[in-house]
Amino acid sequence: MRQLVILGAGTAGTMMANHLHKSIDLHEWQITIVDQYPKHYYQPGFLFIPFGLYSEKDVVKSKREFIPHGVEYLESAIDRIDPRTNSVMLASGTTLNYDILIIATGAKTAPEQTEGLTGSDWRKRIFDFYTFEGATALHAALENWNGGRLVVHITELPIKCPVAPLEFSFLADWWLAERGLRDKTELVYVTPLSSAFTKPICADVMGHTLTDKRINTVTDFNIARVDNDQHQIISWDGREVPYDLLVTIPTNMGDAMIERSGIGDELNFVPTDKHTLQSKVKDNIFVIGDATDVPASKAGSVAHFESEVLTKNILHYMHGEPLTEDFDGHANCYIESGFNKAFLIDFNYELEPMPGTFPLPGIGPFSLLKESYVNHLGKLAFRWIYWNGLLKARPIPGISHTMSRTGKRIPPTVPTDVASEA
Amino acid sequence: MAVLQINGSSIDVNDEGYMTNHAQWNPDVAAELAKGLGVTLTPAHWRVLNFIDKDFGEKGVVPGIRRMNKVGGIPTKELYDLFPEGPIKKAAKISGYPKPASCV
Ligand SMILES: Cc1cc2nc3c(=O)[nH]c(=O)nc-3n(C[C@H](O)[C@H](O)[C@H](O)COP(=O)(O)OP(=O)(O)OC[C@H]3O[C@@H](n4cnc5c(N)ncnc54)[C@H](O)[C@@H]3O)c2cc1C
């Protein structure tokens, strides 16, 4: 039997287990998937937990539930990969040999990377919502909120779901208004970017939305440290932003296992061909989802589109053929904006988010780069689609892994290669 | 788009003053671009510029602060001392590369 090993049974690894189980010859190939934890979290749901809109039951299921019979599931921490010997050492002491390896170990927050972030204010006045524990603790803090300075802060890029901090800010504005606390709260959005988002046209729309919602924006803020005594964050160029409550997105990094294996970049992301998803480490190693260094958004929707491409390329690789399937960087993200509305953006490596309708030109039902109630319903429906469609590798009707240009109003002056990070 | 005249040569730059044709870059051009930003180039500045040049050659993008620290061995504090306010943007401009999308 030849061995195909998948590292990580999160969003991307689970999708790949399902895709490959359906499409490869299981008499010839044994598929093994490894993860350290039993629980699968629906991470996009973490956004709603601080506001009491979702609770634990809405975001957790068992990982095993989504791994098809016939795929071997191992629960263990992964210690390291040895590309020279085509093997993976597990913390349990087991060594797995592979013919093909798929790395899907994702990204996680690393608050210890910022001086003072995990100091005396951590989980008292400073919270994150990128982890289940952080989102739950933040919910308790918001329940006790009576007003003051609420600061939403991004440490550095890239981060998972780059629009989530904007969504949090918009939802906070709505939630505070509902509670009669909006006029008692100063909302501040602090970003290392020069504008509200990475891509110019969308940044403009988001910038206006922040202004309309009376959310003050501090740009080009590169945090040096947190002063827990004075309750302020301080940038390298000496600016100080005081907070009563700081909701921060800590540095996001790939797993330390990548560093131990000596195959990552400065953030433990694995150098990966952005079109074929083959690693630059070795031919028989492929990478998918948040673990890659490709300049696409770190999002579940991206992992979904990548999984369709990667499945085809793995089949090509198994048959000794060229890896012809091409990932174009397609991302599709709802941006919840409060008051039962949301934006939707659809973009790829070449084309930044544009206004229009999606998926049907002129019909929608979703509107691109514009707020609507229907988009909000789409955002809420995403949870059902995630558990029932995406993880099980079922295609979404009408939405291809290649981004469609029809339905988008693309001005003639837009450069076709913005080649920027998302 | 605009054209700068530096030591008798024409240098193409975009609206924000970033060079659009790296072939036109040389150390004299760098010195002039630096002057425009209020920076006088010293060996410490050149260590940063050389790292950007080498890394851009390998990766095709201007390295961010963390990469400067970890791979280039240049501490953030030093970057801010050498290129006050926006070190990556300034250093990218002086080294003749495009403005980084998501860096300070
Ligand atoms: C707050 C928030 C909101 C989001 N909102 C959206 C959204 O609206 N839309 C969207 O599309 N995406 C959203 N995302 C992003 C989305 O959740 C991720 O992009 C997606 O989960 C990435 O999948 P992945 O498989 O690469 O990583 P993960 O799903 O994180 O899986 C990685 C897995 O690898 C395992 N692992 C890692 N290291 C080891 C090791 N050493 N040993 C054993 N196991 C290991 C982990 O336990 C984990 O199960 C959001 C994320 C967050 C945090």
Coordinates of C-alpha atoms and ligand atoms in Angstrom, one line a residue:
Chain A
M1 CA 0.0 0.0 0.0
R2 CA 1.2 3.5 -0.7
Q3 CA 0.8 6.0 2.0
L4 CA -0.9 9.5 1.8
V5 CA -0.7 11.3 5.1
I6 CA -2.7 14.5 6.0
L7 CA -1.4 16.6 8.9
G8 CA -4.2 18.5 10.6
A9 CA -7.9 17.6 10.7
G10 CA -9.2 21.2 10.7
T11 CA -11.1 22.8 7.8
A12 CA -8.7 22.1 5.0
G13 CA -7.4 18.6 6.2
T14 CA -10.9 17.4 6.7
M15 CA -12.0 18.6 3.2
M16 CA -9.0 16.8 1.7
A17 CA -9.7 13.5 3.5
N18 CA -13.2 13.6 2.0
H19 CA -12.2 14.6 -1.5
L20 CA -9.4 12.0 -1.7
H21 CA -11.5 9.3 -0.2
K22 CA -14.0 9.8 -3.0
S23 CA -11.4 10.1 -5.8
I24 CA -8.4 7.9 -5.3
D25 CA -8.1 4.1 -5.5
L26 CA -8.3 2.9 -1.9
H27 CA -6.9 -0.5 -2.8
E28 CA -3.7 1.2 -3.8
W29 CA -3.6 4.1 -1.3
Q30 CA -3.9 4.2 2.4
I31 CA -5.0 7.6 3.7
T32 CA -4.1 8.7 7.3
I33 CA -5.0 11.9 9.0
V34 CA -3.5 13.2 12.2
D35 CA -4.7 15.9 14.6
Q36 CA -4.0 16.6 18.2
Y37 CA -7.5 17.6 19.4
P38 CA -10.8 15.9 19.3
K39 CA -13.0 19.0 18.8
H40 CA -13.6 20.7 15.4
Y41 CA -14.4 24.4 15.9
Y42 CA -16.3 26.4 13.4
Q43 CA -14.0 29.4 13.7
P44 CA -16.1 31.9 11.8
G45 CA -18.6 31.5 14.6
F46 CA -16.2 32.9 17.1
L47 CA -17.2 36.3 15.8
F48 CA -20.7 35.9 17.2
I49 CA -19.8 34.5 20.6
P50 CA -18.8 37.8 22.3
F51 CA -22.2 39.3 21.5
G52 CA -24.1 36.3 22.8
L53 CA -25.4 35.4 19.3
Y54 CA -23.7 32.0 19.3
S55 CA -22.6 29.7 22.1
E56 CA -20.5 26.6 22.4
K57 CA -23.1 24.3 20.9
D58 CA -23.2 26.4 17.7
V59 CA -19.5 26.1 17.0
V60 CA -18.2 22.7 18.1
K61 CA -18.5 19.2 16.7
S62 CA -16.4 16.1 16.9
K63 CA -13.6 15.9 14.4
R64 CA -14.1 12.2 13.8
E65 CA -17.7 12.8 12.7
F66 CA -16.3 14.3 9.5
I67 CA -13.6 11.8 8.7
P68 CA -14.9 9.2 6.3
H69 CA -14.8 5.5 7.1
G70 CA -11.7 4.0 5.5
V71 CA -9.5 6.9 6.4
E72 CA -7.3 6.2 9.4
Y73 CA -7.6 8.9 12.1
L74 CA -4.8 9.3 14.6
E75 CA -5.1 11.6 17.6
S76 CA -1.7 12.8 18.5
A77 CA 0.4 16.0 18.4
I78 CA 2.8 16.0 15.5
D79 CA 6.4 16.5 16.5
R80 CA 8.1 17.1 13.2
I81 CA 8.3 16.3 9.5
D82 CA 11.5 14.9 8.0
P83 CA 11.3 15.6 4.3
R84 CA 14.6 13.7 3.7
T85 CA 13.3 10.4 4.9
N86 CA 9.6 11.1 3.9
S87 CA 8.5 10.6 7.4
V88 CA 6.5 12.3 10.2
M89 CA 7.3 11.8 13.9
L90 CA 4.4 12.0 16.2
A91 CA 4.6 13.1 19.8
S92 CA 3.2 9.7 20.7
G93 CA 6.4 8.1 19.5
T94 CA 5.0 6.7 16.3
T95 CA 6.7 7.4 12.9
L96 CA 4.6 7.6 9.8
N97 CA 6.1 7.1 6.4
Y98 CA 4.5 8.7 3.5
D99 CA 4.6 8.7 -0.3
I100 CA 2.6 12.0 -0.4
L101 CA 2.2 14.4 2.5
I102 CA -0.4 17.1 2.8
I103 CA 0.3 19.8 5.4
A104 CA -3.0 21.4 6.7
T105 CA -1.9 22.5 10.2
G106 CA -3.4 26.0 9.8
A107 CA -2.5 29.1 11.7
K108 CA -3.0 30.2 15.3
T109 CA -2.7 33.2 17.5
A110 CA 0.7 33.9 19.2
P111 CA 0.0 36.6 21.8
E112 CA 3.4 36.0 23.4
Q113 CA 5.0 37.5 20.4
T114 CA 4.1 41.0 21.6
E115 CA 5.8 42.5 24.6
G116 CA 3.3 42.9 27.5
L117 CA 0.3 41.4 25.7
T118 CA -0.1 38.5 28.1
G119 CA 0.6 40.7 31.1
S120 CA -1.7 41.6 34.0
D121 CA -4.4 43.0 31.7
W122 CA -4.7 39.7 29.7
R123 CA -8.2 38.3 29.9
K124 CA -9.1 41.1 32.3
R125 CA -9.0 44.2 30.0
I126 CA -7.4 42.5 27.0
F127 CA -9.2 39.8 25.0
D128 CA -9.0 38.1 21.6
F129 CA -11.9 36.5 19.8
Y130 CA -9.7 34.3 17.5
T131 CA -9.9 31.4 20.0
F132 CA -12.9 29.8 21.6
E133 CA -11.6 30.6 25.1
G134 CA -10.9 34.2 24.1
A135 CA -14.3 34.7 22.5
T136 CA -16.1 33.2 25.5
A137 CA -14.1 35.3 28.0
L138 CA -14.8 38.4 25.9
H139 CA -18.5 37.7 26.1
A140 CA -18.4 37.8 29.9
A141 CA -16.4 41.1 29.7
L142 CA -18.9 42.7 27.3
E143 CA -21.8 41.6 29.6
N144 CA -20.2 43.9 32.3
W145 CA -19.4 46.8 30.0
N146 CA -20.7 50.2 31.0
G147 CA -18.9 52.4 28.5
G148 CA -15.4 53.8 28.0
R149 CA -12.8 53.3 25.3
L150 CA -13.2 50.0 23.4
V151 CA -10.2 49.5 21.1
V152 CA -10.1 46.9 18.3
H153 CA -6.5 46.2 17.3
I154 CA -4.6 44.2 14.7
T155 CA -1.1 43.3 15.6
E156 CA 0.4 42.3 12.3
L157 CA -0.5 40.7 9.0
P158 CA -1.4 38.2 7.6
I159 CA -4.2 37.1 9.9
K160 CA -7.0 34.6 9.4
C161 CA -10.1 36.1 7.9
P162 CA -8.6 39.6 7.4
V163 CA -12.1 41.2 7.6
A164 CA -13.0 39.7 11.0
P165 CA -11.7 42.7 13.0
L166 CA -13.8 45.0 10.9
E167 CA -16.8 42.8 11.4
F168 CA -16.2 42.8 15.1
S169 CA -16.1 46.6 15.1
F170 CA -19.3 46.9 13.1
L171 CA -21.1 44.4 15.4
A172 CA -19.8 46.1 18.5
D173 CA -21.3 49.4 17.2
W174 CA -24.7 47.6 16.7
W175 CA -24.6 45.7 20.0
L176 CA -23.7 48.8 22.0
A177 CA -26.5 50.7 20.3
E178 CA -29.0 48.0 21.2
R179 CA -27.8 48.2 24.8
G180 CA -28.0 52.0 25.0
L181 CA -24.2 52.1 25.5
R182 CA -23.1 53.4 22.1
D183 CA -23.0 57.1 23.2
K184 CA -21.0 56.1 26.3
T185 CA -18.4 54.1 24.3
E186 CA -15.6 55.4 22.2
L187 CA -14.9 52.8 19.5
V188 CA -11.4 52.9 18.0
Y189 CA -10.0 50.7 15.2
V190 CA -6.2 50.4 15.2
T191 CA -4.4 48.8 12.2
P192 CA -0.9 48.4 10.9
L193 CA -2.2 49.1 7.4
S194 CA -2.5 52.6 5.9
S195 CA -6.2 52.1 5.4
A196 CA -9.1 49.9 6.6
F197 CA -8.2 46.9 4.3
T198 CA -5.5 45.6 2.1
K199 CA -7.2 46.2 -1.3
P200 CA -7.8 49.8 -2.2
I201 CA -11.5 49.8 -3.5
C202 CA -12.7 47.7 -0.6
A203 CA -10.6 49.7 1.8
D204 CA -12.4 52.8 0.7
V205 CA -15.8 51.3 1.2
M206 CA -14.8 50.0 4.7
G207 CA -13.2 53.3 5.6
H208 CA -16.5 55.1 4.9
T209 CA -18.4 52.5 6.8
L210 CA -16.1 53.0 9.8
T211 CA -16.7 56.8 9.6
D212 CA -20.4 56.4 9.3
K213 CA -20.5 54.3 12.4
R214 CA -18.4 56.8 14.3
I215 CA -15.5 54.4 14.7
N216 CA -12.2 56.3 14.9
T217 CA -9.4 54.8 12.9
V218 CA -5.7 54.8 13.8
T219 CA -3.6 53.6 10.8
D220 CA 0.1 52.6 10.3
F221 CA 0.2 51.5 13.9
N222 CA 2.9 48.9 14.5
I223 CA 2.7 47.8 18.1
A224 CA 5.9 47.7 20.1
R225 CA 4.4 46.8 23.5
V226 CA 1.5 46.9 25.9
D227 CA 1.7 49.1 29.0
N228 CA -0.5 47.1 31.4
D229 CA -0.2 49.7 34.2
Q230 CA -1.3 52.7 32.1
H231 CA -3.7 50.5 30.0
Q232 CA -2.3 51.6 26.6
I233 CA -0.7 50.1 23.5
I234 CA 2.4 51.9 22.3
S235 CA 3.7 51.8 18.7
W236 CA 7.3 51.7 17.6
D237 CA 7.1 55.3 16.5
G238 CA 6.0 56.3 20.1
R239 CA 2.2 56.7 19.6
E240 CA 0.0 55.7 22.6
V241 CA -3.5 54.4 22.3
P242 CA -5.3 54.1 25.7
Y243 CA -8.0 51.4 26.2
D244 CA -10.5 50.4 28.8
L245 CA -11.1 47.2 26.8
L246 CA -8.7 46.0 24.2
V247 CA -9.9 43.5 21.7
T248 CA -6.7 42.5 19.9
I249 CA -5.9 40.1 17.0
P250 CA -2.5 38.8 18.1
T251 CA 0.2 37.8 15.6
N252 CA -1.0 34.7 13.6
M253 CA 1.6 32.0 13.0
G254 CA 1.9 28.6 11.6
D255 CA 2.4 25.7 14.1
A256 CA 5.8 25.4 15.9
M257 CA 6.0 21.9 14.3
I258 CA 6.8 23.7 11.0
E259 CA 9.7 25.5 12.6
R260 CA 11.0 22.3 14.3
S261 CA 10.9 20.7 10.8
G262 CA 13.0 23.6 9.4
I263 CA 10.6 24.1 6.5
G264 CA 8.8 27.4 7.4
D265 CA 9.3 31.1 6.8
E266 CA 9.6 33.7 9.5
L267 CA 5.9 33.1 10.6
N268 CA 6.2 29.3 10.3
F269 CA 4.2 29.3 7.0
V270 CA 5.3 26.8 4.4
P271 CA 6.6 28.2 1.1
T272 CA 4.1 26.9 -1.4
D273 CA 3.5 27.4 -5.2
K274 CA 0.5 29.7 -5.3
H275 CA -1.0 28.1 -8.3
T276 CA -0.3 24.3 -7.9
L277 CA -0.2 24.2 -4.0
Q278 CA 2.9 22.0 -4.2
S279 CA 5.3 22.9 -1.5
K280 CA 8.7 24.5 -2.4
V281 CA 10.2 22.1 0.2
K282 CA 9.9 18.9 -1.8
D283 CA 7.8 17.6 -4.7
N284 CA 5.8 15.1 -2.6
I285 CA 4.7 17.6 0.0
F286 CA 1.6 19.7 -0.7
V287 CA 0.2 22.5 1.5
I288 CA -3.4 23.8 1.9
G289 CA -5.3 26.3 3.9
D290 CA -3.8 28.7 6.5
A291 CA -0.5 26.8 6.6
T292 CA 0.7 28.1 3.2
D293 CA 2.5 31.3 2.5
V294 CA 0.4 32.0 -0.7
P295 CA -0.8 35.6 -0.9
A296 CA -4.5 34.7 -0.7
S297 CA -6.7 35.3 2.3
K298 CA -6.5 32.8 5.2
A299 CA -10.1 31.8 5.0
G300 CA -12.3 28.7 5.0
S301 CA -13.7 29.7 1.6
V302 CA -10.1 29.8 0.2
A303 CA -9.4 26.4 1.7
H304 CA -12.6 25.1 0.0
F305 CA -11.5 26.4 -3.4
E306 CA -8.0 25.2 -2.9
S307 CA -9.2 21.7 -1.9
E308 CA -10.8 21.3 -5.4
V309 CA -7.5 22.3 -7.1
L310 CA -5.3 20.2 -4.8
T311 CA -7.4 17.1 -5.3
K312 CA -6.9 17.3 -9.0
N313 CA -3.2 18.0 -8.7
I314 CA -2.6 15.2 -6.2
L315 CA -4.3 12.8 -8.8
H316 CA -2.0 14.2 -11.5
Y317 CA 1.0 13.7 -9.2
M318 CA -0.1 10.1 -8.5
H319 CA -0.2 9.4 -12.2
G320 CA 3.1 11.2 -12.9
E321 CA 1.4 13.9 -14.9
P322 CA 2.1 17.7 -14.8
L323 CA 0.2 19.6 -12.1
T324 CA -2.1 21.5 -14.5
E325 CA -4.9 22.6 -12.1
D326 CA -4.4 26.2 -11.2
F327 CA -5.5 28.0 -8.1
D328 CA -6.3 31.7 -8.9
G329 CA -6.4 32.9 -5.2
H330 CA -10.2 32.9 -5.2
A331 CA -11.7 34.1 -1.9
N332 CA -15.4 34.8 -1.0
C333 CA -16.1 36.5 2.3
Y334 CA -19.1 37.9 4.0
I335 CA -18.5 41.0 6.1
E336 CA -21.1 41.2 8.8
S337 CA -21.8 44.9 9.4
G338 CA -24.4 45.0 12.2
F339 CA -28.1 45.8 12.2
N340 CA -28.8 42.6 10.2
K341 CA -26.7 43.5 7.3
A342 CA -23.6 42.3 5.6
F343 CA -21.2 43.0 2.7
L344 CA -19.9 40.3 0.4
I345 CA -16.6 40.4 -1.4
D346 CA -15.4 38.0 -4.1
F347 CA -11.8 38.3 -5.4
N348 CA -8.6 36.6 -6.4
Y349 CA -4.9 37.1 -6.8
E350 CA -5.4 39.4 -9.8
L351 CA -8.7 41.2 -9.2
E352 CA -9.5 43.0 -6.0
P353 CA -13.1 43.1 -4.6
M354 CA -15.4 44.8 -7.1
P355 CA -19.1 45.9 -6.8
G356 CA -21.7 43.8 -8.6
T357 CA -24.0 40.8 -7.9
F358 CA -23.2 37.2 -6.9
P359 CA -23.3 34.5 -8.0
L360 CA -25.7 35.4 -10.8
P361 CA -24.9 38.4 -13.0
G362 CA -27.6 41.1 -12.5
I363 CA -29.7 38.9 -10.2
G364 CA -27.6 38.0 -7.2
P365 CA -29.2 37.3 -4.8
F366 CA -26.1 38.6 -3.1
S367 CA -24.7 42.1 -3.7
L368 CA -20.9 42.6 -3.9
L369 CA -19.2 45.3 -1.9
K370 CA -22.6 46.6 -0.8
E371 CA -24.5 46.1 2.5
S372 CA -27.7 44.1 2.3
Y373 CA -30.0 41.9 4.4
V374 CA -29.7 39.0 2.0
N375 CA -25.9 39.1 2.5
H376 CA -26.5 38.8 6.2
L377 CA -28.7 35.8 5.6
G378 CA -25.8 34.4 3.5
K379 CA -23.4 34.9 6.4
L380 CA -25.7 33.0 8.8
A381 CA -26.3 30.2 6.2
F382 CA -22.5 29.8 5.9
R383 CA -22.4 27.8 9.2
W384 CA -24.9 25.2 7.8
I385 CA -23.0 25.0 4.5
Y386 CA -19.7 24.6 6.4
W387 CA -20.8 21.6 8.4
N388 CA -23.0 20.0 5.8
G389 CA -21.3 20.9 2.5
L390 CA -17.8 22.2 2.7
L391 CA -16.3 19.8 5.2
K392 CA -17.8 16.9 3.4
A393 CA -16.3 18.1 0.2
R394 CA -19.6 18.6 -1.6
P395 CA -19.4 21.2 -4.4
I396 CA -21.4 24.4 -3.9
P397 CA -23.8 24.7 -6.9
G398 CA -23.0 27.6 -9.1
I399 CA -19.7 28.6 -7.4
S400 CA -16.5 27.4 -9.0
H401 CA -13.0 27.5 -7.6
T402 CA -12.0 29.9 -10.4
M403 CA -13.4 33.3 -9.7
S404 CA -16.0 34.6 -12.1
R405 CA -15.7 38.0 -13.6
T406 CA -19.3 38.1 -14.8
G407 CA -21.6 40.0 -12.5
K408 CA -18.7 42.3 -11.4
R409 CA -18.6 46.0 -12.5
I410 CA -14.9 46.3 -13.3
P411 CA -13.8 49.8 -14.1
P412 CA -11.4 49.9 -17.1
T413 CA -8.7 51.5 -15.1
V414 CA -8.2 48.8 -12.5
P415 CA -4.8 47.1 -12.8
T416 CA -5.2 43.4 -13.4
D417 CA -2.3 42.5 -11.2
V418 CA -2.4 44.1 -7.7
A419 CA -0.3 41.2 -6.4
S420 CA -0.8 42.4 -2.9
E421 CA -1.4 40.4 0.3
A422 CA -4.9 39.8 1.5
Chain B
M1 CA 3.4 58.6 -13.1
A2 CA 6.2 61.2 -13.0
V3 CA 9.9 61.4 -13.9
L4 CA 12.6 62.6 -11.5
Q5 CA 15.9 64.0 -12.7
I6 CA 18.8 62.6 -10.6
N7 CA 22.4 63.3 -11.6
G8 CA 21.3 63.8 -15.2
S9 CA 19.4 60.5 -15.4
S10 CA 15.6 60.2 -15.7
I11 CA 14.0 58.1 -13.0
D12 CA 10.4 56.8 -13.5
V13 CA 8.3 57.0 -10.3
N14 CA 4.6 56.5 -9.5
D15 CA 2.3 59.0 -7.9
E16 CA 3.7 58.2 -4.5
G17 CA 7.3 58.5 -5.6
Y18 CA 8.1 54.7 -5.7
M19 CA 10.3 53.8 -8.6
T20 CA 8.6 51.8 -11.4
N21 CA 11.7 50.6 -13.2
H22 CA 14.3 49.0 -11.0
A23 CA 16.9 49.0 -13.8
Q24 CA 17.2 52.7 -13.3
W25 CA 18.3 52.3 -9.7
N26 CA 21.8 52.8 -8.5
P27 CA 23.4 53.9 -5.1
D28 CA 23.4 57.5 -6.2
V29 CA 19.7 57.4 -7.0
A30 CA 19.2 55.8 -3.5
A31 CA 21.1 58.6 -1.8
E32 CA 18.9 61.2 -3.6
L33 CA 15.7 59.3 -2.8
A34 CA 16.8 59.1 0.8
K35 CA 17.5 62.8 0.9
G36 CA 14.0 63.4 -0.2
L37 CA 12.8 61.5 2.9
G38 CA 15.2 63.4 5.2
V39 CA 17.5 60.4 5.5
T40 CA 21.3 60.4 5.1
L41 CA 22.5 57.0 4.2
T42 CA 25.2 55.3 6.4
P43 CA 26.6 51.8 6.4
A44 CA 23.8 50.8 8.9
H45 CA 21.2 52.0 6.3
W46 CA 22.9 50.1 3.6
R47 CA 22.8 46.9 5.6
V48 CA 19.0 47.2 5.5
L49 CA 18.9 48.2 1.8
N50 CA 21.1 45.3 0.8
F51 CA 19.0 42.9 2.7
I52 CA 15.8 44.2 0.9
D53 CA 17.6 43.9 -2.4
K54 CA 18.7 40.3 -1.8
D55 CA 15.4 39.2 -0.3
F56 CA 13.4 40.9 -3.1
G57 CA 15.5 38.9 -5.6
E58 CA 14.6 35.7 -3.8
K59 CA 10.9 36.3 -2.8
G60 CA 9.7 39.0 -5.2
V61 CA 8.3 41.1 -2.4
V62 CA 9.7 43.6 0.0
P63 CA 10.3 41.9 3.4
G64 CA 8.2 42.9 6.4
I65 CA 9.4 44.0 9.8
R66 CA 9.4 40.4 11.2
R67 CA 11.3 39.1 8.2
M68 CA 13.8 41.9 8.6
N69 CA 14.2 40.8 12.3
K70 CA 14.3 37.1 11.9
V71 CA 16.0 36.6 8.5
G72 CA 17.9 39.9 8.2
G73 CA 18.9 40.1 11.8
I74 CA 17.9 43.8 12.0
P75 CA 16.0 44.7 15.2
T76 CA 12.8 46.7 14.9
K77 CA 14.1 49.5 17.1
E78 CA 17.0 50.0 14.8
L79 CA 14.8 50.1 11.7
Y80 CA 12.7 52.9 13.3
D81 CA 15.9 54.7 14.3
L82 CA 17.3 54.5 10.8
F83 CA 14.1 55.2 8.9
P84 CA 11.8 57.0 11.3
E85 CA 8.0 56.6 11.2
G86 CA 7.5 54.1 8.4
P87 CA 10.7 52.1 8.1
I88 CA 9.5 49.5 5.5
K89 CA 7.8 52.0 3.3
K90 CA 10.8 54.4 3.4
A91 CA 13.4 51.6 2.9
A92 CA 11.4 50.2 0.0
K93 CA 11.2 53.5 -1.7
I94 CA 15.0 54.2 -1.3
S95 CA 15.9 50.7 -2.5
G96 CA 13.8 51.3 -5.6
Y97 CA 11.1 48.7 -5.0
P98 CA 7.3 49.0 -4.9
K99 CA 5.4 50.1 -1.8
P100 CA 4.6 47.0 0.3
A101 CA 0.9 46.3 0.5
S102 CA 0.6 45.6 4.2
C103 CA 3.6 47.0 6.0
V104 CA 4.4 50.1 8.0
Ligands
LIG1 C1 -12.6 34.7 14.3 C2 -12.5 34.0 13.0 C3 -13.4 34.3 12.0 C4 -13.3 33.7 10.7 N1 -14.3 33.9 9.8 C5 -14.2 33.3 8.6 C6 -15.3 33.6 7.7 O1 -16.3 34.3 7.9 N2 -15.2 32.9 6.5 C7 -14.2 32.1 6.2 O2 -14.1 31.6 5.1 N3 -13.1 31.9 7.0 C8 -13.2 32.5 8.3 N4 -12.2 32.2 9.2 C9 -11.0 31.5 8.8 C10 -11.1 30.0 8.8 O3 -11.6 29.5 10.0 C11 -9.7 29.3 8.5 O4 -9.2 29.9 7.4 C12 -9.8 27.8 8.3 O5 -10.3 27.2 9.4 C13 -8.4 27.3 7.9 O6 -8.4 25.9 7.9 P1 -7.1 25.1 8.1 O7 -7.5 23.7 7.9 O8 -6.0 25.7 7.3 O9 -6.7 25.4 9.6 P2 -7.5 24.9 10.9 O10 -8.9 24.7 10.6 O11 -7.2 25.8 12.0 O12 -6.9 23.4 11.2 C14 -5.6 23.2 11.6 C15 -5.6 21.9 12.4 O13 -4.2 21.4 12.5 C16 -4.1 20.9 13.8 N5 -2.6 21.0 14.2 C17 -1.8 22.1 14.0 N6 -0.6 21.8 14.5 C18 -0.6 20.5 14.9 C19 0.3 19.6 15.5 N7 1.6 20.0 15.8 N8 0.0 18.4 15.9 C20 -1.3 17.9 15.6 N9 -2.3 18.7 15.1 C21 -1.9 20.0 14.7 C22 -4.9 21.8 14.7 O14 -5.3 21.1 15.9 C23 -6.1 22.0 13.8 O15 -7.2 21.1 14.0 C24 -12.2 32.8 10.5 C25 -11.3 32.5 11.4 C26 -11.4 33.1 12.7 C27 -10.4 32.8 13.7

